Amino acid sequence: MTTSRTPRTDPLTLEVVELFGSVVNRYHDEYERAASKHNLTGAQARVLGLLSLEPMPMRRIAQKLKCEPSNVTGIVDRLETRGLVERRPDPADRRVKLAAPTEEGLRTARVLREGLDEFAREPLGALSRGERVALRDLLV
């Protein structure tokens, strides 16, 4: 026998989800504006930002951005043409190529982050380091 449950809507949960959506939208909008100042698309800026944390294979970039690896290949190709990213062998598995930022790519990623308007960071700005760590740990 199958039973069908009626989903319960918890107003607090709905409010939190809406607030997360608002924060994400503000961040993406601001990232698009900051990226355009460097003649980059928002997607290119996000890939460059990810790579500034650590070099990674295209497949992993695609997983993080929730998109197809073929899309990432095109983005990395354009960043490579601009001298912001390079491909290099993975030291752990030379069959795998890593996308890695060049020095210019690292500089551009830093300037992009610094150029984000406070409006995009404002919701987290009031949290202490401990609260941000707790929030991160809850979201992982």
Coordinates of C-alpha atoms in Angstrom, one line a residue:
M1 CA 0.0 0.0 0.0
T2 CA 1.4 3.4 -1.0
T3 CA 0.6 6.5 1.0
S4 CA 0.9 10.0 -0.2
R5 CA 2.1 12.5 2.2
T6 CA 1.1 16.1 1.9
P7 CA 4.2 18.2 2.2
R8 CA 4.2 20.5 5.2
T9 CA 5.3 24.0 4.7
D10 CA 7.1 25.4 7.6
P11 CA 7.0 29.2 7.4
L12 CA 10.4 29.6 9.0
T13 CA 12.0 27.1 6.5
L14 CA 10.4 28.9 3.6
E15 CA 11.7 32.3 4.8
V16 CA 15.2 30.9 5.3
V17 CA 15.2 29.4 1.7
E18 CA 13.9 32.7 0.3
L19 CA 16.7 34.7 2.2
F20 CA 19.3 32.3 0.8
G21 CA 18.0 32.8 -2.7
S22 CA 18.1 36.6 -2.2
V23 CA 21.7 36.5 -1.0
V24 CA 22.7 34.2 -3.9
N25 CA 21.0 36.5 -6.4
R26 CA 22.7 39.6 -5.0
Y27 CA 26.0 37.9 -5.1
H28 CA 25.6 36.7 -8.7
D29 CA 24.4 40.1 -9.9
E30 CA 27.3 41.9 -8.2
Y31 CA 29.8 39.3 -9.6
E32 CA 28.4 40.0 -13.1
R33 CA 28.9 43.7 -12.6
A34 CA 32.4 43.3 -11.3
A35 CA 33.3 40.8 -14.0
S36 CA 32.1 43.1 -16.8
K37 CA 34.6 45.8 -15.6
H38 CA 37.3 43.3 -16.6
N39 CA 35.7 42.2 -19.8
L40 CA 34.8 38.9 -18.3
T41 CA 31.5 37.1 -18.1
G42 CA 30.1 36.1 -14.7
A43 CA 30.8 32.5 -15.5
Q44 CA 34.5 33.3 -16.4
A45 CA 34.9 35.3 -13.2
R46 CA 33.4 32.4 -11.1
V47 CA 35.8 29.9 -12.7
L48 CA 38.7 32.2 -12.2
G49 CA 37.6 32.7 -8.5
L50 CA 37.4 28.9 -8.0
L51 CA 40.8 28.4 -9.6
S52 CA 42.4 31.1 -7.4
L53 CA 41.7 28.8 -4.4
E54 CA 43.3 25.8 -6.0
P55 CA 44.0 24.3 -9.5
M56 CA 41.4 21.7 -10.5
P57 CA 40.4 19.5 -13.4
M58 CA 37.5 20.6 -15.7
R59 CA 35.2 17.9 -14.4
R60 CA 35.5 19.2 -10.8
I61 CA 34.9 22.8 -11.9
A62 CA 31.8 21.6 -13.7
Q63 CA 30.6 19.8 -10.5
K64 CA 31.2 22.9 -8.4
L65 CA 29.3 25.2 -10.9
K66 CA 26.6 22.6 -11.6
C67 CA 27.2 22.6 -15.3
E68 CA 28.4 20.4 -18.2
P69 CA 32.2 19.8 -18.5
S70 CA 32.0 21.0 -22.1
N71 CA 30.8 24.4 -20.9
V72 CA 33.8 24.6 -18.6
T73 CA 36.2 23.7 -21.4
G74 CA 34.9 26.7 -23.4
I75 CA 35.2 29.0 -20.4
V76 CA 38.7 27.8 -19.6
D77 CA 39.7 28.1 -23.3
R78 CA 38.7 31.8 -23.3
L79 CA 40.5 32.5 -20.0
E80 CA 43.6 30.7 -21.3
T81 CA 43.5 32.9 -24.5
R82 CA 43.5 36.0 -22.2
G83 CA 46.5 34.7 -20.3
L84 CA 44.5 34.3 -17.0
V85 CA 44.5 30.5 -16.9
E86 CA 46.8 27.7 -18.0
R87 CA 46.5 24.0 -18.3
R88 CA 49.1 21.8 -16.6
P89 CA 49.5 18.1 -15.8
D90 CA 48.1 16.9 -12.4
P91 CA 51.2 15.9 -10.4
A92 CA 49.1 13.1 -8.8
D93 CA 47.9 11.7 -12.2
R94 CA 49.7 13.0 -15.3
R95 CA 46.8 11.8 -17.5
V96 CA 44.7 14.5 -16.0
K97 CA 45.0 18.2 -16.9
L98 CA 44.4 20.9 -14.2
A99 CA 43.2 24.4 -15.0
A100 CA 45.3 26.8 -12.9
P101 CA 45.4 30.5 -12.7
T102 CA 48.4 32.4 -14.0
E103 CA 49.9 35.3 -11.9
E104 CA 47.7 37.7 -13.9
G105 CA 44.7 35.4 -13.2
L106 CA 45.4 35.4 -9.5
R107 CA 45.7 39.2 -9.6
T108 CA 42.4 39.5 -11.5
A109 CA 40.6 37.2 -9.2
R110 CA 41.8 39.2 -6.2
V111 CA 40.7 42.5 -7.8
L112 CA 37.3 41.0 -8.6
R113 CA 36.8 39.9 -5.0
E114 CA 37.8 43.2 -3.7
G115 CA 35.6 44.9 -6.2
L116 CA 32.4 43.2 -5.0
D117 CA 30.1 45.8 -3.6
E118 CA 29.4 45.6 0.1
F119 CA 25.8 45.0 -0.8
A120 CA 26.6 41.5 -2.0
R121 CA 28.6 40.7 1.2
E122 CA 26.4 42.6 3.6
P123 CA 24.3 39.7 4.9
L124 CA 27.4 37.9 6.1
G125 CA 29.3 41.0 7.2
A126 CA 27.5 41.2 10.6
L127 CA 28.4 37.6 11.5
S128 CA 31.4 36.9 13.7
R129 CA 34.1 34.5 12.3
G130 CA 32.7 31.8 14.6
E131 CA 29.2 32.3 13.3
R132 CA 30.4 32.2 9.6
V133 CA 32.3 29.0 10.4
A134 CA 29.1 27.5 12.0
L135 CA 27.0 28.6 9.0
R136 CA 29.5 27.1 6.5
D137 CA 29.5 23.8 8.5
L138 CA 25.7 23.7 8.5
L139 CA 25.7 24.2 4.7
V140 CA 28.3 21.6 3.8

